[in-house]
Amino acid sequence: MNRAAVERYVLDCLGEMILKSHCVQCPFTGVCSSRELYEQRLRAHPAEAAQVLRMEYISLALNERMSLYGPGGSLRRRLAEDDRNRPVLDAFQADLEQTPYAVYEVRRLTGLGRTKDCRRWHGKDCAEPKWWCSQQRKPRCRRIHAVVDQGGAPVDAEPQCPGDDERCRGAQQKGPTWRSVRTVYEGPRERAEELVTRFAGRFPHRVRLVDGEASGIRRAHYLDDLEGLPHAEAFIVAAPAGVADKQRPGFETRWKQHTGKRPVFPPLRGLPEPTPRKRSAGGPAPLHRARVIGDVLLIV
């Protein structure tokens, strides 16, 4: 049965259609379903739609390269293409005006990673790194510097290319990114956005004001070290309050080792204590039983 036949069957049996779920915190409904139907549901619930747009707004504020709704751009831009969505966008703007704001200091540090060749031939720990441990080998290198036996047949062995020819060297292998998000101010939206602009004005030779290409959100970048790896970036941005402060243990040590700098702004509060992970006590999995309470079947 195709979808239309299933919907007719459900309608005949129940007398009403079963609507799709629409969890406001889930972006997949915006990329895995019909765009027309998705926007129709947003128009039917403008208050909930404003929450969806606020979630995207905060995500873009902290990371312009974020794409919750696919590579085609932000959800707000998509909604702005249809005049029928004007009530949704108006509800979103009203929500931004009413919600408390914060200024966040965002820092990222991305280091070199290990290539597949390095992991394969040097195992878990690389004691004697070669150039191809952190840089990809181009197809030309794999072809010209292939290891062969006496008969000329290829041999599965550790790469022997010395890396003298730049034509053998590909892109650097990107490693994990360490992030830090700290709240440095909380208050009205106008005041928060003013602080970002004033910070850039105080240090015109060190700080750049940048409007996000997709979001239009203004950030004050005081560190742009994006050429090559490892690289770091740091900025402050105003966005709705509520983002939890977080950073990996050891972040400050790594940040100082690479940049030689300390945080520019004192955070409002300390980092929350990490929640201890629950470890399994072993043994068989717990047995869940069904209970009927009234007309409802519960699994407990």
C-alpha positions as a printed Julia matrix, in Angstrom:
300×3 Matrix{Float64}:
   0.0    0.0    0.0
   1.23   3.48  -0.77
   0.92   6.43   1.6
  -2.37   7.67   0.18
  -3.92   4.21   0.52
  -2.75   3.9    4.12
  -4.21   7.31   4.97
  -7.57   6.33   3.41
  -7.56   3.07   5.39
  -6.88   4.89   8.66
  -9.6    7.43   7.9
 -12.13   4.7    7.13
 -11.29   2.78  10.31
 -10.97   5.66  12.79
 -13.01   8.41  11.22
 -10.09  10.85  11.51
  -6.54  11.23  10.27
  -3.49  10.53  12.43
  -1.33  13.62  12.28
   2.46  13.49  12.33
   4.21  14.27  15.57
   5.85  17.68  15.76
   8.41  17.95  18.53
   9.6   21.56  18.62
  13.1   20.54  19.77
  13.66  18.15  16.83
  15.14  19.6   13.6
  14.64  16.41  11.61
  10.99  17.19  10.96
  12.22  20.19   9.0
  14.56  18.25   6.7
  13.04  14.77   6.46
   9.45  15.7    5.65
   7.6   17.77   3.1
   8.64  21.4    3.41
   5.12  22.57   2.62
   3.54  20.37   5.29
   6.21  21.33   7.82
   5.68  25.05   7.31
   1.92  24.52   7.39
   2.23  23.01  10.88
   4.45  25.91  11.98
   1.8   28.38  10.81
  -0.85  26.48  12.78
   1.21  26.86  16.0
   3.12  30.2   15.84
   4.07  30.18  19.54
   5.73  26.76  19.22
   7.27  27.84  15.91
   8.89  30.78  17.71
  10.57  28.28  20.06
  11.92  26.38  17.05
  13.37  29.57  15.57
  14.83  30.64  18.9
  16.62  27.27  19.22
  18.11  27.76  15.77
  19.02  31.38  16.55
  20.99  30.39  19.66
  22.73  27.56  17.81
  23.77  29.89  14.99
  24.95  32.51  17.46
  27.37  30.05  19.02
  28.45  28.51  15.71
  27.73  30.18  12.37
  28.72  26.98  10.55
  25.99  25.03  12.34
  23.24  23.72  10.07
  20.31  22.19  11.93
  18.1   22.42   8.86
  20.46  21.29   6.14
  23.04  23.06   3.98
  20.44  25.23   2.26
  20.51  27.91   4.97
  18.62  28.72   8.12
  14.99  27.89   8.79
  14.23  31.59   9.32
  15.46  32.37   5.81
  13.35  29.57   4.37
  10.24  30.84   6.15
  10.89  34.4    4.95
  10.52  33.23   1.34
   6.75  32.72   1.83
   4.53  35.63   2.92
   2.15  33.17   4.58
   4.79  32.63   7.26
   4.77  36.29   8.36
   2.78  35.54  11.59
   5.4   32.94  12.53
   8.27  35.38  11.98
   6.42  38.1   13.9
   5.93  35.71  16.83
   9.64  34.9   16.71
  10.65  38.58  16.8
   8.27  39.2   19.7
   9.81  36.26  21.53
  13.33  37.66  21.06
  12.25  41.05  22.41
  10.74  39.54  25.55
  13.29  36.88  26.44
  16.28  37.61  28.72
  19.61  37.85  26.9
  23.18  36.92  27.67
  26.64  37.62  26.27
  28.62  34.44  25.68
  32.35  34.05  25.22
  32.94  31.22  22.77
  36.37  29.69  22.23
  37.32  26.79  19.97
  40.6   24.97  19.51
  41.02  22.41  16.74
  44.17  20.33  16.65
  45.8   17.91  14.26
  44.3   14.46  13.98
  45.68  11.1   12.95
  45.15   9.71   9.48
  43.85   6.22   8.75
  47.34   5.23   7.63
  48.76   6.29  11.0
  46.11   4.43  12.97
  46.59   1.33  10.89
  50.38   1.11  10.96
  51.16   2.76  14.31
  48.28   1.42  16.34
  46.63   3.19  19.25
  49.69   5.26  20.18
  51.99   6.8   17.58
  55.5    6.84  19.07
  57.39   7.87  15.9
  55.09  10.02  13.74
  55.79  10.38  10.03
  54.51  13.17   7.79
  51.61  10.98   6.67
  50.47  10.54  10.27
  48.86  14.0   10.27
  48.59  14.71   6.54
  46.69  12.83   3.86
  48.58  11.07   1.07
  47.41  12.05  -2.39
  46.45   9.34  -4.93
  49.64  10.16  -6.86
  51.72   9.32  -3.81
  49.93   6.03  -3.28
  50.48   5.14  -6.92
  54.13   6.18  -7.34
  55.37   5.2   -3.88
  53.5    1.94  -3.55
  55.5   -0.79  -1.78
  56.11  -3.77  -4.08
  57.87  -7.12  -3.8
  60.73  -8.34  -5.99
  58.28  -9.33  -8.67
  56.67  -5.88  -8.75
  53.46  -6.95  -7.08
  51.95  -4.5   -4.56
  52.61  -5.32  -0.93
  50.41  -4.25   1.96
  53.04  -2.47   4.05
  53.71   0.77   5.92
  54.1    3.77   3.57
  57.71   4.54   2.63
  57.28   7.96   0.98
  59.69  10.49   2.59
  57.34  13.37   1.78
  59.95  15.44  -0.05
  57.61  16.05  -2.99
  54.77  18.42  -2.13
  52.69  16.7   -4.79
  52.47  13.74  -2.43
  51.09  15.77   0.45
  47.35  16.28   0.8
  45.24  18.08   3.34
  46.06  18.09   7.02
  44.03  15.66   9.09
  41.59  17.57  11.26
  41.45  16.45  14.87
  38.77  16.9   17.52
  37.61  20.4   18.4
  37.75  21.52  22.02
  35.08  24.1   22.91
  34.37  26.47  25.73
  31.12  28.43  26.21
  30.95  30.78  29.19
  28.27  33.32  30.12
  29.84  36.71  30.87
  26.72  38.91  31.08
  22.96  38.5   31.54
  20.4   41.25  31.04
  18.18  42.98  28.47
  18.74  42.32  24.77
  19.6   45.92  23.91
  22.26  46.09  26.62
  23.77  42.72  25.65
  24.1   43.66  21.97
  25.53  47.04  22.95
  28.27  45.36  25.01
  29.37  43.34  21.98
  29.59  46.45  19.8
  31.35  48.52  22.49
  33.95  45.81  23.02
  34.91  45.95  19.35
  34.97  49.74  19.46
  37.43  49.77  22.37
  39.95  47.59  20.52
  39.54  48.43  16.81
  42.92  46.94  15.85
  42.42  43.66  17.7
  38.69  42.97  17.43
  36.54  42.57  14.32
  32.77  42.93  14.2
  31.41  40.23  11.89
  27.79  39.73  10.84
  27.01  36.08  10.21
  26.5   35.28   6.55
  23.56  32.94   7.21
  22.24  34.33  10.48
  23.03  38.04  10.37
  24.04  37.74  14.04
  26.84  40.14  15.05
  29.92  38.78  16.79
  33.05  40.45  18.08
  35.97  38.21  17.03
  39.11  38.86  19.05
  41.04  35.82  17.84
  40.97  34.44  14.29
  43.67  31.83  13.83
  42.03  29.74  11.12
  44.96  29.09   8.78
  46.27  25.56   9.01
  46.13  23.24  11.99
  46.03  23.52  14.89
  43.89  26.66  14.86
  41.88  28.64  17.39
  39.05  31.15  17.33
  37.36  33.24  19.99
  34.51  35.74  20.02
  31.7   37.15  22.13
  28.09  37.19  20.98
  24.7   38.24  22.34
  21.9   35.67  22.26
  18.95  34.54  24.4
  20.03  33.39  27.84
  19.87  29.8   28.98
  22.91  28.11  27.4
  24.71  26.02  29.99
  28.37  26.92  30.57
  30.58  24.06  29.51
  34.09  23.12  28.49
  36.14  19.94  28.54
  38.48  19.31  31.45
  41.94  20.54  30.55
  40.64  23.07  28.01
  42.3   26.07  29.68
  45.68  24.32  29.68
  45.45  23.48  25.98
  44.15  26.94  25.13
  47.05  28.65  26.89
  49.6   26.3   25.32
  48.39  27.16  21.82
  47.43  30.83  22.15
  49.38  31.99  25.18
  46.23  33.83  26.26
  43.82  33.71  29.16
  40.06  34.25  28.91
  39.29  37.9   28.11
  36.12  38.06  30.2
  35.52  36.74  33.72
  32.58  34.31  33.63
  29.55  35.03  35.79
  29.8   31.7   37.58
  31.93  28.62  37.82
  31.51  25.58  35.66
  28.89  23.08  36.87
  30.19  19.91  38.45
  30.22  17.06  35.9
  27.49  14.5   36.43
  29.06  11.16  37.36
  28.36   8.42  34.86
  26.27   5.54  36.05
  28.14   2.32  35.67
  26.41  -0.98  35.19
  26.62  -3.33  38.13
  26.74  -6.26  35.75
  24.46  -9.26  35.76
  21.29  -9.78  33.74
  19.28  -6.88  32.4
  16.37  -5.8   34.64
  13.04  -7.45  33.87
  10.3   -5.0   32.97
   6.7   -5.98  33.68
   3.46  -4.66  32.31
   0.77  -3.24  34.59
  -2.7   -2.06  33.69
  -3.88   1.09  35.46
  -7.41   1.91  34.4
  -7.4    1.57  30.62
  -3.67   2.32  30.29
  -0.96  -0.33  29.87
   2.29   0.72  31.55
   5.73  -0.93  31.29
   7.49  -0.64  34.65
